[in-house]
Amino acid sequence: MLKIDNLHCQVETQDGEEKPILKGLSLDVPAGEVHAIMGPNGSGKSTLSYVLTGRDGYEVTQGSMVFEGEDLSELEPEERAAAGLYLSFQYPVEIPGVPTITFLKEALNAQRTARGEDEVTAPEFMKLIREKAKQLGVSMDMLKRPVNVGFSGGEKKRMEILQALVLEPKFMILDETDSGLDIDALKTVSEGVNALRAPERGMLVITHYQRLLDHITPDVVHIMANGKIVKSGGPELARELEAEGYDKYLGEAA
């Protein structure tokens, strides 16, 4: 479903220099599988999510990233979203003045229009949003508030997963969805993510900690260091990291 081959990426620093971040990263995620990426700060995990979804300021200098046979580098961010690529942000942004419920309805209909599908009607959307919001313990009062404005960290992450439940993307990238969550919120968000597991959907879960993977069991765990994947294995690899840390992998990457 997602095939990344020898991907190199650089960003421009404040003093105008080009800094390489991804340095030959290769990764395959088939449909129906959940892959986790773990790695220390600065290894390039979030950069990978930004490059896949088309964020400005990240220049691919070498390699390829193909999603369902399409070259992602040829698509604008909104085209990637309409194709079914979804990013749950580590730090969700606030959008003052835009009610959350309006944002979700417009996002859903924009994607449906881009795919040549009919828009959902207001009654259809209200039925859908009530059902999905109940699943995550999100109140209608929250949905009437501006997007993420005044929300706690846990509420923002719930909203990220609610967007996914509404949009039903083909491929989800979760960038440190567990950051800022208490134990109860982590359980609720994980249940929402697990509800989206399906044979036709792939997921890439970026995290620092085993605790998220206790709730969202991955099929494959990848360790990332110095801009590339240095080791892959099963769920036991995450437990090994929790016990031993990243030091030996940093040495191998260097």
Short mmCIF file of C-alpha atoms in Angstrom, two decimals:
data_model
loop_
_atom_site.label_atom_id
_atom_site.label_comp_id
_atom_site.label_asym_id
_atom_site.label_seq_id
_atom_site.Cartn_x
_atom_site.Cartn_y
_atom_site.Cartn_z
CA MET A 1 0.00 0.00 0.00
CA LEU A 2 2.80 2.40 0.94
CA LYS A 3 6.28 1.82 -0.47
CA ILE A 4 9.18 4.13 0.42
CA ASP A 5 12.51 3.46 -1.25
CA ASN A 6 15.85 5.12 -0.38
CA LEU A 7 14.17 8.38 0.64
CA HIS A 8 16.39 11.39 1.27
CA CYS A 9 15.02 14.70 2.52
CA GLN A 10 16.51 18.01 3.63
CA VAL A 11 15.25 21.21 5.24
CA GLU A 12 16.58 24.74 5.13
CA THR A 13 17.92 25.96 8.48
CA GLN A 14 17.47 29.50 9.82
CA ASP A 15 20.94 30.46 8.59
CA GLY A 16 20.08 29.32 5.06
CA GLU A 17 21.96 26.02 5.04
CA GLU A 18 20.43 22.75 3.79
CA LYS A 19 20.26 20.15 6.54
CA PRO A 20 19.70 16.47 5.60
CA ILE A 21 17.12 14.72 7.83
CA LEU A 22 16.13 11.52 6.04
CA LYS A 23 19.16 9.63 4.76
CA GLY A 24 18.09 6.65 2.71
CA LEU A 25 14.92 5.49 4.45
CA SER A 26 13.13 2.45 2.99
CA LEU A 27 9.83 1.07 4.27
CA ASP A 28 6.90 -1.07 3.01
CA VAL A 29 3.51 -1.04 4.74
CA PRO A 30 0.94 -3.42 3.20
CA ALA A 31 -2.81 -2.88 3.46
CA GLY A 32 -4.28 -4.35 6.62
CA GLU A 33 -1.11 -3.93 8.69
CA VAL A 34 -0.12 -1.58 11.49
CA HIS A 35 3.56 -0.64 11.54
CA ALA A 36 5.15 1.28 14.42
CA ILE A 37 8.21 3.51 14.12
CA MET A 38 10.20 4.17 17.28
CA GLY A 39 13.34 6.24 17.61
CA PRO A 40 15.08 8.93 19.66
CA ASN A 41 14.44 12.65 19.28
CA GLY A 42 15.95 14.01 16.07
CA SER A 43 15.92 10.69 14.22
CA GLY A 44 13.51 12.00 11.58
CA LYS A 45 10.21 10.38 12.62
CA SER A 46 8.03 13.49 12.36
CA THR A 47 9.89 14.60 9.23
CA LEU A 48 8.81 11.36 7.58
CA SER A 49 5.16 12.11 8.36
CA TYR A 50 5.51 15.65 6.98
CA VAL A 51 7.20 14.49 3.78
CA LEU A 52 4.53 11.85 3.15
CA THR A 53 1.70 14.36 3.55
CA GLY A 54 3.38 17.18 1.60
CA ARG A 55 4.22 19.82 4.17
CA ASP A 56 6.07 22.87 2.79
CA GLY A 57 9.76 23.28 3.54
CA TYR A 58 10.75 19.62 3.21
CA GLU A 59 12.66 18.89 0.02
CA VAL A 60 12.98 15.32 -1.26
CA THR A 61 16.38 15.04 -2.93
CA GLN A 62 16.46 11.33 -3.70
CA GLY A 63 14.32 8.20 -3.57
CA SER A 64 10.61 7.57 -3.98
CA MET A 65 7.38 7.27 -2.01
CA VAL A 66 4.52 5.45 -3.71
CA PHE A 67 0.99 5.14 -2.30
CA GLU A 68 -1.31 2.62 -4.01
CA GLY A 69 0.77 2.90 -7.17
CA GLU A 70 0.80 6.72 -7.22
CA ASP A 71 3.94 8.81 -6.81
CA LEU A 72 3.19 11.01 -3.79
CA SER A 73 5.75 13.62 -4.80
CA GLU A 74 3.55 14.43 -7.82
CA LEU A 75 0.51 15.21 -5.64
CA GLU A 76 -0.42 18.36 -3.70
CA PRO A 77 -1.21 17.90 0.03
CA GLU A 78 -4.98 18.13 -0.57
CA GLU A 79 -4.69 15.54 -3.37
CA ARG A 80 -2.86 13.20 -1.03
CA ALA A 81 -5.64 13.66 1.53
CA ALA A 82 -8.35 12.98 -1.06
CA ALA A 83 -6.43 9.84 -2.11
CA GLY A 84 -6.86 8.60 1.47
CA LEU A 85 -3.70 9.68 3.32
CA TYR A 86 -4.36 11.02 6.83
CA LEU A 87 -1.99 12.55 9.40
CA SER A 88 -2.86 12.84 13.07
CA PHE A 89 -0.64 15.69 14.27
CA GLN A 90 1.64 15.55 17.27
CA TYR A 91 0.68 19.18 18.00
CA PRO A 92 -2.82 19.82 16.55
CA VAL A 93 -3.34 23.45 15.53
CA GLU A 94 -6.10 25.75 16.77
CA ILE A 95 -8.45 27.35 14.24
CA PRO A 96 -10.26 30.24 15.97
CA GLY A 97 -13.69 31.14 14.61
CA VAL A 98 -14.35 27.80 12.90
CA PRO A 99 -16.71 25.48 14.79
CA THR A 100 -15.38 21.93 14.95
CA ILE A 101 -18.58 20.45 13.56
CA THR A 102 -18.44 22.80 10.55
CA PHE A 103 -14.78 21.96 9.97
CA LEU A 104 -15.49 18.22 9.98
CA LYS A 105 -18.46 18.51 7.60
CA GLU A 106 -16.53 20.71 5.16
CA ALA A 107 -13.50 18.41 5.27
CA LEU A 108 -15.61 15.33 4.58
CA ASN A 109 -17.49 16.94 1.69
CA ALA A 110 -14.32 18.44 0.19
CA GLN A 111 -12.78 14.98 0.04
CA ARG A 112 -15.96 13.40 -1.36
CA THR A 113 -16.15 16.09 -4.05
CA ALA A 114 -12.48 15.57 -4.97
CA ARG A 115 -13.22 11.86 -5.45
CA GLY A 116 -16.31 12.55 -7.57
CA GLU A 117 -18.73 11.42 -4.84
CA ASP A 118 -21.91 13.14 -3.68
CA GLU A 119 -21.70 15.39 -0.63
CA VAL A 120 -23.39 14.21 2.56
CA THR A 121 -26.53 16.12 3.51
CA ALA A 122 -26.83 17.95 6.83
CA PRO A 123 -29.13 15.27 8.37
CA GLU A 124 -26.79 12.48 7.17
CA PHE A 125 -23.79 14.24 8.63
CA MET A 126 -25.47 14.88 12.00
CA LYS A 127 -26.31 11.19 12.30
CA LEU A 128 -22.72 10.26 11.41
CA ILE A 129 -21.04 12.75 13.76
CA ARG A 130 -23.25 11.82 16.73
CA GLU A 131 -22.37 8.15 16.28
CA LYS A 132 -18.61 8.74 15.91
CA ALA A 133 -18.41 11.35 18.70
CA LYS A 134 -20.16 9.00 21.13
CA GLN A 135 -17.52 6.37 20.38
CA LEU A 136 -14.79 8.73 21.69
CA GLY A 137 -16.73 10.40 24.49
CA VAL A 138 -16.84 13.74 22.62
CA SER A 139 -19.81 15.93 23.57
CA MET A 140 -21.88 18.01 21.14
CA ASP A 141 -20.81 21.07 23.17
CA MET A 142 -17.19 20.34 22.25
CA LEU A 143 -18.13 20.02 18.59
CA LYS A 144 -19.69 23.49 18.65
CA ARG A 145 -16.47 25.08 19.93
CA PRO A 146 -13.79 26.41 17.53
CA VAL A 147 -11.35 23.73 16.36
CA ASN A 148 -9.01 22.85 19.27
CA VAL A 149 -9.39 26.30 20.88
CA GLY A 150 -9.15 25.91 24.64
CA PHE A 151 -9.00 22.12 24.37
CA SER A 152 -6.75 20.10 26.64
CA GLY A 153 -4.03 17.92 25.12
CA GLY A 154 -6.22 14.85 25.48
CA GLU A 155 -9.23 16.59 23.90
CA LYS A 156 -7.12 17.65 20.91
CA LYS A 157 -5.94 14.09 20.36
CA ARG A 158 -9.53 12.82 20.63
CA MET A 159 -10.46 15.30 17.90
CA GLU A 160 -7.66 14.00 15.67
CA ILE A 161 -9.05 10.47 15.94
CA LEU A 162 -12.63 11.74 15.49
CA GLN A 163 -11.54 13.30 12.19
CA ALA A 164 -10.19 9.92 11.11
CA LEU A 165 -13.41 8.16 12.13
CA VAL A 166 -15.39 10.67 10.03
CA LEU A 167 -13.07 10.72 7.00
CA GLU A 168 -12.27 6.97 7.04
CA PRO A 169 -8.89 7.34 5.30
CA LYS A 170 -7.16 4.47 3.53
CA PHE A 171 -3.88 5.07 5.33
CA MET A 172 -3.34 6.68 8.75
CA ILE A 173 -0.13 8.21 10.06
CA LEU A 174 -0.28 8.79 13.81
CA ASP A 175 2.51 11.12 14.90
CA GLU A 176 2.99 10.64 18.65
CA THR A 177 -0.73 10.42 19.28
CA ASP A 178 0.03 9.36 22.87
CA SER A 179 1.85 12.58 23.84
CA GLY A 180 -0.10 14.60 26.40
CA LEU A 181 -2.59 11.82 27.15
CA ASP A 182 -3.42 10.53 30.60
CA ILE A 183 -4.16 6.81 31.06
CA ASP A 184 -7.92 7.10 30.46
CA ALA A 185 -7.53 9.32 27.37
CA LEU A 186 -4.88 6.97 25.98
CA LYS A 187 -7.28 4.04 26.32
CA THR A 188 -10.14 5.94 24.65
CA VAL A 189 -7.99 7.19 21.75
CA SER A 190 -6.49 3.72 21.26
CA GLU A 191 -9.97 2.19 21.10
CA GLY A 192 -10.84 4.70 18.36
CA VAL A 193 -7.71 3.78 16.42
CA ASN A 194 -8.35 0.05 16.83
CA ALA A 195 -11.90 0.55 15.54
CA LEU A 196 -10.32 1.77 12.30
CA ARG A 197 -8.16 -1.32 11.79
CA ALA A 198 -9.34 -3.06 8.63
CA PRO A 199 -7.99 -5.36 5.89
CA GLU A 200 -8.12 -2.49 3.38
CA ARG A 201 -6.47 0.14 5.65
CA GLY A 202 -2.81 0.59 6.58
CA MET A 203 -1.40 2.47 9.57
CA LEU A 204 1.94 3.94 10.55
CA VAL A 205 2.22 4.68 14.27
CA ILE A 206 5.08 6.96 15.34
CA THR A 207 5.82 6.83 19.05
CA HIS A 208 8.52 7.00 21.71
CA TYR A 209 6.87 4.68 24.17
CA GLN A 210 5.77 1.09 24.61
CA ARG A 211 2.64 2.22 26.50
CA LEU A 212 0.79 3.16 23.28
CA LEU A 213 1.73 -0.17 21.71
CA ASP A 214 0.22 -1.98 24.71
CA HIS A 215 -3.15 -0.73 23.38
CA ILE A 216 -2.46 -0.65 19.62
CA THR A 217 -0.55 -3.86 18.93
CA PRO A 218 1.56 -3.42 15.78
CA ASP A 219 2.30 -6.11 13.22
CA VAL A 220 5.82 -4.76 12.72
CA VAL A 221 8.05 -2.43 14.76
CA HIS A 222 10.79 -0.39 13.06
CA ILE A 223 13.61 1.40 14.84
CA MET A 224 14.66 4.67 13.24
CA ALA A 225 17.98 6.41 13.90
CA ASN A 226 19.92 9.04 12.01
CA GLY A 227 17.31 9.34 9.26
CA LYS A 228 16.82 5.68 8.33
CA ILE A 229 15.37 2.38 9.52
CA VAL A 230 18.10 0.44 11.31
CA LYS A 231 16.12 -2.59 12.54
CA SER A 232 12.68 -4.15 12.11
CA GLY A 233 10.95 -6.85 14.08
CA GLY A 234 7.78 -7.88 15.89
CA PRO A 235 6.08 -6.27 18.92
CA GLU A 236 8.79 -7.71 21.17
CA LEU A 237 11.25 -5.22 19.66
CA ALA A 238 9.37 -2.35 21.33
CA ARG A 239 9.64 -4.08 24.72
CA GLU A 240 13.35 -4.60 24.15
CA LEU A 241 13.75 -0.86 23.48
CA GLU A 242 11.84 -0.02 26.64
CA ALA A 243 14.31 -2.13 28.62
CA GLU A 244 17.57 -1.31 26.84
CA GLY A 245 17.16 2.11 25.17
CA TYR A 246 18.44 3.30 21.80
CA ASP A 247 22.19 3.53 22.42
CA LYS A 248 23.26 0.46 20.47
CA TYR A 249 21.11 1.43 17.48
CA LEU A 250 22.48 4.97 17.46
CA GLY A 251 25.96 3.47 17.21
CA GLU A 252 24.94 1.25 14.31
CA ALA A 253 23.28 4.17 12.48
CA ALA A 254 26.39 6.33 12.88
#
